[in-house]
């Protein structure tokens, strides 16, 4: 039984695949890695130094690397919260960046487009965001606001964390300007951002909640505000939106506002869609089974495009730990039995030598 389980673990990516073999774009969507650091080591003094961090790094590297090698995507997107805290110092920040680069080494060395969306644990919410946080993020991971033309579409990476309210008006102005520029794009837009759009309560694991500090700036939010969401749906009119943040994952279809400039219907997963399809991608963390989203675009012979999205999960990190410990116990039992049998043989031989 253990052999069968290990065969699955080593080749689990065989159970995931693209729906369009002739797709013009295949992308891996990775949600919320949240690489931790020294604070975790201090919380777990009973474990060897950085054991948990290293264990988690190997886990995410295996998940991303396995899918990347077998599926050969031409785009990889990390949907924010690359790190677990925006308040760390520069030394620890760059240490975590090096670990991130090791985890995504195969992607980086291949030259495949890697888009890093920024999250609240990378640069803070609007009421926390400061210039140096954004600057070091961009030095390590690339621009927080940028368009990527690909496969007849524009993939737009948007820093949505300071749209509702911001401590820094200059940074907010840059995000706002990028958002407004997206309204003038001619190609179909695929929006990439960390914060999910506003939704009614009960549609996803979270309900709408925005918390402001005493200055009136946002210090926590699980969705964009209703007004910002409406602006995006009415004026940007993306075909699809990919977000992170909630860890659990959620698929939701937004109705197009009456004033929306886009009125067409498109195909996703073989179904006609009239609206904007949003996928909040489940986290790649071990607690959430190492999930990665698979997104595809295919150009139809009759004109236009069709899309597909699915999730590919590995196994919870806790279950792996139980499996490894169980395996180690059985190996130890086997060794003890072998040693015991060897000792019995030696004793038997010694008795035979005695006249």
Short mmCIF file of C-alpha atoms in Angstrom, two decimals:
data_model
loop_
_atom_site.label_atom_id
_atom_site.label_comp_id
_atom_site.label_asym_id
_atom_site.label_seq_id
_atom_site.Cartn_x
_atom_site.Cartn_y
_atom_site.Cartn_z
CA UNK A 1 0.00 0.00 0.00
CA UNK A 2 2.81 2.43 0.88
CA UNK A 3 4.44 1.74 -2.49
CA UNK A 4 1.20 2.63 -4.32
CA UNK A 5 0.85 5.86 -2.31
CA UNK A 6 4.43 6.91 -3.07
CA UNK A 7 3.97 6.19 -6.79
CA UNK A 8 0.95 8.52 -6.78
CA UNK A 9 2.83 11.23 -4.88
CA UNK A 10 5.74 11.16 -7.31
CA UNK A 11 3.50 11.20 -10.41
CA UNK A 12 0.36 12.99 -9.17
CA UNK A 13 0.61 15.54 -11.99
CA UNK A 14 -0.46 12.76 -14.38
CA UNK A 15 -3.97 13.21 -12.99
CA UNK A 16 -4.04 16.88 -14.10
CA UNK A 17 -3.91 18.15 -17.65
CA UNK A 18 -4.98 20.71 -20.19
CA UNK A 19 -8.42 20.60 -21.76
CA UNK A 20 -7.14 22.25 -24.96
CA UNK A 21 -4.20 20.44 -26.50
CA UNK A 22 -4.17 23.09 -29.22
CA UNK A 23 -4.55 26.04 -26.86
CA UNK A 24 -2.73 29.28 -27.65
CA UNK A 25 -2.04 29.82 -23.95
CA UNK A 26 -1.55 27.51 -20.99
CA UNK A 27 -0.98 29.17 -17.62
CA UNK A 28 -0.38 28.01 -14.06
CA UNK A 29 -2.15 30.17 -11.47
CA UNK A 30 -0.48 29.96 -8.04
CA UNK A 31 -2.25 31.45 -5.04
CA UNK A 32 -0.75 32.80 -1.80
CA UNK A 33 2.52 30.91 -1.12
CA UNK A 34 3.06 33.08 2.01
CA UNK A 35 6.68 32.14 2.66
CA UNK A 36 7.34 32.49 6.39
CA UNK A 37 10.61 33.26 8.14
CA UNK A 38 12.31 33.64 11.51
CA UNK A 39 9.06 34.35 13.36
CA UNK A 40 7.92 30.81 12.57
CA UNK A 41 11.21 29.42 13.87
CA UNK A 42 10.65 31.27 17.15
CA UNK A 43 7.11 29.88 17.39
CA UNK A 44 8.46 26.33 17.00
CA UNK A 45 11.54 26.13 19.27
CA UNK A 46 11.09 22.36 19.58
CA UNK A 47 12.06 21.87 15.91
CA UNK A 48 15.51 22.27 14.31
CA UNK A 49 16.26 25.80 13.09
CA UNK A 50 14.23 26.63 9.94
CA UNK A 51 12.98 23.04 9.66
CA UNK A 52 9.36 24.04 8.99
CA UNK A 53 10.36 26.74 6.51
CA UNK A 54 12.58 24.34 4.59
CA UNK A 55 9.93 21.61 4.65
CA UNK A 56 7.34 24.03 3.25
CA UNK A 57 9.77 25.33 0.61
CA UNK A 58 10.45 21.80 -0.66
CA UNK A 59 6.71 21.12 -0.72
CA UNK A 60 5.83 24.17 -2.87
CA UNK A 61 8.89 23.62 -5.09
CA UNK A 62 7.79 20.03 -5.71
CA UNK A 63 4.20 21.05 -6.51
CA UNK A 64 5.13 23.88 -8.89
CA UNK A 65 8.06 22.00 -10.43
CA UNK A 66 6.07 18.80 -11.06
CA UNK A 67 3.30 20.62 -12.90
CA UNK A 68 5.71 22.89 -14.76
CA UNK A 69 7.84 20.01 -16.07
CA UNK A 70 4.91 17.90 -17.22
CA UNK A 71 2.43 20.51 -18.45
CA UNK A 72 4.94 22.97 -19.97
CA UNK A 73 2.86 26.16 -19.58
CA UNK A 74 3.85 29.35 -21.39
CA UNK A 75 2.87 31.55 -18.44
CA UNK A 76 2.97 31.32 -14.63
CA UNK A 77 1.15 33.78 -12.35
CA UNK A 78 1.62 34.09 -8.58
CA UNK A 79 -1.46 35.88 -7.25
CA UNK A 80 0.03 37.80 -4.34
CA UNK A 81 0.97 37.18 -0.71
CA UNK A 82 4.26 35.74 -1.86
CA UNK A 83 5.54 36.45 1.63
CA UNK A 84 3.74 36.15 4.96
CA UNK A 85 4.42 39.62 6.39
CA UNK A 86 4.88 43.13 5.04
CA UNK A 87 6.59 44.28 8.25
CA UNK A 88 9.83 42.32 7.96
CA UNK A 89 13.19 44.09 7.66
CA UNK A 90 15.22 44.21 4.47
CA UNK A 91 17.62 41.40 5.46
CA UNK A 92 14.82 38.94 6.07
CA UNK A 93 12.93 40.19 3.01
CA UNK A 94 15.84 39.37 0.70
CA UNK A 95 16.42 36.04 2.44
CA UNK A 96 12.82 35.09 1.67
CA UNK A 97 13.23 36.36 -1.91
CA UNK A 98 16.18 33.98 -2.38
CA UNK A 99 14.05 31.11 -1.13
CA UNK A 100 11.27 32.12 -3.52
CA UNK A 101 13.72 32.12 -6.43
CA UNK A 102 14.87 28.65 -5.43
CA UNK A 103 11.26 27.38 -5.28
CA UNK A 104 10.48 28.80 -8.74
CA UNK A 105 13.95 28.10 -10.13
CA UNK A 106 12.73 25.94 -13.03
CA UNK A 107 10.24 28.59 -14.12
CA UNK A 108 12.74 31.44 -13.86
CA UNK A 109 15.55 29.61 -15.67
CA UNK A 110 13.21 28.52 -18.48
CA UNK A 111 12.42 32.08 -19.56
CA UNK A 112 8.66 31.45 -19.37
CA UNK A 113 6.70 34.59 -18.46
CA UNK A 114 6.40 34.80 -14.67
CA UNK A 115 4.00 37.44 -13.34
CA UNK A 116 4.12 38.26 -9.63
CA UNK A 117 1.01 40.01 -8.33
CA UNK A 118 1.49 41.90 -5.08
CA UNK A 119 -0.54 41.09 -1.96
CA UNK A 120 -1.28 42.70 1.38
CA UNK A 121 1.39 40.57 3.08
CA UNK A 122 3.91 41.84 0.52
CA UNK A 123 3.32 45.61 0.66
CA UNK A 124 0.42 46.11 3.10
CA UNK A 125 -3.15 47.35 2.73
CA UNK A 126 -3.81 50.93 1.65
CA UNK A 127 -3.47 52.27 5.20
CA UNK A 128 -0.07 50.57 5.65
CA UNK A 129 1.54 50.81 2.22
CA UNK A 130 4.72 52.87 2.05
CA UNK A 131 7.10 53.74 -0.77
CA UNK A 132 9.96 51.52 0.40
CA UNK A 133 7.65 48.47 0.64
CA UNK A 134 6.60 48.84 -2.98
CA UNK A 135 10.13 49.68 -4.14
CA UNK A 136 11.73 46.56 -2.70
CA UNK A 137 8.86 44.39 -3.96
CA UNK A 138 9.33 45.70 -7.49
CA UNK A 139 13.10 45.19 -7.28
CA UNK A 140 12.55 41.57 -6.31
CA UNK A 141 9.40 40.56 -8.20
CA UNK A 142 8.65 43.12 -10.92
CA UNK A 143 6.14 45.97 -11.38
CA UNK A 144 2.98 46.05 -9.27
CA UNK A 145 1.06 47.58 -12.20
CA UNK A 146 1.75 46.34 -15.71
CA UNK A 147 0.10 44.98 -18.86
CA UNK A 148 1.25 41.81 -20.62
CA UNK A 149 -0.03 41.27 -24.19
CA UNK A 150 -0.23 37.55 -24.85
CA UNK A 151 -2.29 35.18 -27.02
CA UNK A 152 -4.50 37.97 -28.37
CA UNK A 153 -5.32 39.21 -24.86
CA UNK A 154 -3.98 41.74 -22.39
CA UNK A 155 -3.17 40.27 -19.00
CA UNK A 156 -3.30 43.24 -16.66
CA UNK A 157 -1.52 43.03 -13.31
CA UNK A 158 -3.16 45.54 -10.95
CA UNK A 159 -2.20 46.63 -7.44
CA UNK A 160 -5.74 46.87 -6.05
CA UNK A 161 -4.67 47.18 -2.41
CA UNK A 162 -4.74 50.98 -2.37
CA UNK A 163 -7.73 51.70 -4.61
CA UNK A 164 -10.31 52.19 -1.85
CA UNK A 165 -8.19 54.32 0.46
CA UNK A 166 -4.47 54.88 0.85
CA UNK A 167 -1.92 56.38 3.20
CA UNK A 168 0.23 57.27 0.18
CA UNK A 169 -1.63 59.28 -2.45
CA UNK A 170 1.22 59.01 -4.97
CA UNK A 171 1.10 55.21 -4.93
CA UNK A 172 -2.68 55.29 -5.07
CA UNK A 173 -2.48 57.62 -8.06
CA UNK A 174 -0.26 55.15 -9.92
CA UNK A 175 -2.71 52.30 -9.32
CA UNK A 176 -5.63 54.51 -10.32
CA UNK A 177 -3.88 55.65 -13.50
CA UNK A 178 -3.13 52.06 -14.46
CA UNK A 179 -6.74 51.08 -13.82
CA UNK A 180 -8.03 53.94 -15.98
CA UNK A 181 -5.60 53.05 -18.78
CA UNK A 182 -7.08 49.55 -18.83
CA UNK A 183 -10.41 51.01 -19.96
CA UNK A 184 -8.77 51.95 -23.28
CA UNK A 185 -7.36 48.51 -24.10
CA UNK A 186 -8.63 46.99 -27.35
CA UNK A 187 -7.76 43.33 -26.77
CA UNK A 188 -9.84 41.23 -24.36
CA UNK A 189 -8.65 41.85 -20.79
CA UNK A 190 -7.72 39.19 -18.24
CA UNK A 191 -7.38 40.93 -14.86
CA UNK A 192 -4.78 39.67 -12.37
CA UNK A 193 -5.04 41.12 -8.88
CA UNK A 194 -4.82 40.00 -5.26
CA UNK A 195 -8.06 41.29 -3.75
CA UNK A 196 -11.25 39.57 -4.92
CA UNK A 197 -14.11 41.65 -6.28
CA UNK A 198 -17.10 42.54 -4.11
CA UNK A 199 -19.71 39.78 -3.81
CA UNK A 200 -22.88 39.29 -1.77
CA UNK A 201 -22.50 37.43 1.55
CA UNK A 202 -22.57 33.65 1.29
CA UNK A 203 -21.11 33.39 -2.21
CA UNK A 204 -17.59 32.56 -1.00
CA UNK A 205 -15.95 31.65 2.30
CA UNK A 206 -15.63 35.36 3.17
CA UNK A 207 -18.33 38.00 3.37
CA UNK A 208 -17.70 41.64 2.44
CA UNK A 209 -15.74 43.41 5.15
CA UNK A 210 -13.58 46.53 5.07
CA UNK A 211 -11.99 47.91 8.22
CA UNK A 212 -10.57 51.44 8.43
CA UNK A 213 -8.07 52.90 10.88
CA UNK A 214 -8.59 56.13 12.80
CA UNK A 215 -7.40 58.13 9.79
CA UNK A 216 -10.01 56.55 7.55
CA UNK A 217 -7.52 54.44 5.60
CA UNK A 218 -8.05 50.74 4.92
CA UNK A 219 -6.25 48.47 7.37
CA UNK A 220 -8.08 45.29 6.38
CA UNK A 221 -10.38 44.15 3.59
CA UNK A 222 -11.28 40.78 2.13
CA UNK A 223 -12.99 42.21 -0.99
CA UNK A 224 -12.68 45.37 -3.01
CA UNK A 225 -15.44 47.83 -2.26
CA UNK A 226 -18.67 47.68 -4.21
CA UNK A 227 -17.87 50.98 -5.96
CA UNK A 228 -14.42 49.90 -7.15
CA UNK A 229 -15.79 46.56 -8.30
CA UNK A 230 -18.54 48.32 -10.24
CA UNK A 231 -16.00 50.60 -11.93
CA UNK A 232 -13.93 47.61 -13.05
CA UNK A 233 -16.93 45.65 -14.34
CA UNK A 234 -18.43 48.65 -16.14
CA UNK A 235 -15.34 50.25 -17.63
CA UNK A 236 -12.56 47.66 -17.86
CA UNK A 237 -14.98 44.83 -18.69
CA UNK A 238 -12.51 41.97 -18.27
CA UNK A 239 -13.55 38.59 -19.58
CA UNK A 240 -11.97 36.82 -16.62
CA UNK A 241 -10.53 37.88 -13.28
CA UNK A 242 -8.00 35.88 -11.27
CA UNK A 243 -7.54 36.73 -7.60
CA UNK A 244 -6.07 35.24 -4.43
CA UNK A 245 -6.29 36.34 -0.79
CA UNK A 246 -8.96 34.10 0.77
CA UNK A 247 -6.90 30.83 0.59
CA UNK A 248 -9.99 28.62 0.25
CA UNK A 249 -10.82 29.52 -3.35
CA UNK A 250 -14.07 30.53 -5.02
CA UNK A 251 -15.59 30.70 -8.51
CA UNK A 252 -18.13 33.44 -9.16
CA UNK A 253 -19.90 34.89 -12.19
CA UNK A 254 -20.46 38.65 -12.09
CA UNK A 255 -23.36 39.99 -14.10
CA UNK A 256 -22.37 42.75 -16.50
CA UNK A 257 -23.65 46.14 -15.32
CA UNK A 258 -26.26 47.81 -17.53
CA UNK A 259 -23.74 50.48 -18.54
CA UNK A 260 -20.99 47.99 -19.42
CA UNK A 261 -19.41 48.52 -22.83
CA UNK A 262 -19.11 44.75 -23.36
CA UNK A 263 -22.23 42.80 -24.26
CA UNK A 264 -20.89 39.61 -25.85
CA UNK A 265 -21.08 36.01 -24.64
CA UNK A 266 -18.04 33.72 -24.44
CA UNK A 267 -17.33 30.06 -23.77
CA UNK A 268 -15.66 28.83 -20.58
CA UNK A 269 -15.34 25.13 -19.78
CA UNK A 270 -17.75 24.44 -22.63
CA UNK A 271 -20.53 26.68 -21.27
CA UNK A 272 -21.82 29.99 -22.56
CA UNK A 273 -20.95 32.80 -20.16
CA UNK A 274 -22.64 36.19 -20.16
CA UNK A 275 -20.78 38.30 -17.64
CA UNK A 276 -17.36 38.35 -15.99
CA UNK A 277 -15.99 35.09 -14.62
CA UNK A 278 -13.89 35.47 -11.47
CA UNK A 279 -11.70 32.70 -10.09
CA UNK A 280 -10.28 33.18 -6.61
CA UNK A 281 -7.53 30.58 -6.72
CA UNK A 282 -7.11 28.27 -3.74
CA UNK A 283 -3.76 28.63 -1.97
CA UNK A 284 -0.72 26.53 -2.87
CA UNK A 285 0.12 26.21 0.84
CA UNK A 286 0.26 22.71 2.33
CA UNK A 287 -2.78 23.34 4.51
CA UNK A 288 -4.80 23.75 1.29
CA UNK A 289 -3.43 20.68 -0.51
CA UNK A 290 -0.90 22.47 -2.71
CA UNK A 291 -3.51 23.66 -5.17
CA UNK A 292 -2.58 25.22 -8.52
CA UNK A 293 -5.05 26.60 -11.07
CA UNK A 294 -4.80 25.65 -14.76
CA UNK A 295 -5.99 28.34 -17.18
CA UNK A 296 -6.22 27.96 -20.95
CA UNK A 297 -7.14 30.00 -24.00
CA UNK A 298 -7.99 28.59 -27.41
CA UNK A 299 -8.81 30.53 -30.55
CA UNK A 300 -11.94 29.26 -32.26
CA UNK A 301 -11.93 28.57 -35.99
CA UNK A 302 -15.16 30.56 -36.24
CA UNK A 303 -13.56 33.56 -34.56
CA UNK A 304 -13.24 34.66 -30.97
CA UNK A 305 -11.84 32.67 -28.06
CA UNK A 306 -12.87 30.05 -25.57
CA UNK A 307 -11.45 29.50 -22.11
CA UNK A 308 -10.99 26.72 -19.59
CA UNK A 309 -10.10 26.72 -15.91
CA UNK A 310 -9.61 23.86 -13.48
CA UNK A 311 -7.83 23.17 -10.21
CA UNK A 312 -5.08 20.64 -9.61
CA UNK A 313 -4.46 19.66 -5.98
CA UNK A 314 -1.68 17.57 -4.48
CA UNK A 315 -2.18 16.41 -0.87
CA UNK A 316 -2.22 18.22 2.46
CA UNK A 317 1.18 18.72 4.03
CA UNK A 318 -0.09 17.28 7.32
CA UNK A 319 -0.98 14.01 5.59
CA UNK A 320 2.49 13.86 4.05
CA UNK A 321 4.00 14.30 7.50
CA UNK A 322 1.92 11.40 8.83
CA UNK A 323 2.94 9.28 5.83
CA UNK A 324 6.65 10.04 6.27
CA UNK A 325 6.53 9.34 10.01
CA UNK A 326 4.62 6.09 9.40
CA UNK A 327 7.17 5.06 6.78
CA UNK A 328 10.03 5.87 9.13
CA UNK A 329 8.41 3.84 11.91
CA UNK A 330 7.99 0.82 9.62
CA UNK A 331 11.60 1.13 8.45
CA UNK A 332 12.78 1.24 12.07
CA UNK A 333 10.62 -1.78 12.94
CA UNK A 334 12.03 -3.63 9.93
CA UNK A 335 15.59 -2.79 10.94
CA UNK A 336 14.97 -3.88 14.53
CA UNK A 337 13.47 -7.18 13.35
CA UNK A 338 16.44 -7.74 11.02
CA UNK A 339 18.91 -6.96 13.81
CA UNK A 340 17.01 -9.25 16.18
CA UNK A 341 17.08 -12.11 13.66
CA UNK A 342 20.78 -11.54 13.02
CA UNK A 343 21.46 -11.69 16.75
CA UNK A 344 19.51 -14.94 17.04
CA UNK A 345 21.58 -16.48 14.23
CA UNK A 346 24.80 -15.39 15.91
CA UNK A 347 23.69 -16.86 19.24
CA UNK A 348 22.68 -20.10 17.51
CA UNK A 349 26.07 -20.37 15.78
CA UNK A 350 27.88 -19.72 19.04
CA UNK A 351 25.92 -22.51 20.74
CA UNK A 352 26.77 -24.91 17.91
CA UNK A 353 30.50 -24.19 18.36
CA UNK A 354 30.40 -25.04 22.07
CA UNK A 355 31.31 -28.80 22.52
#
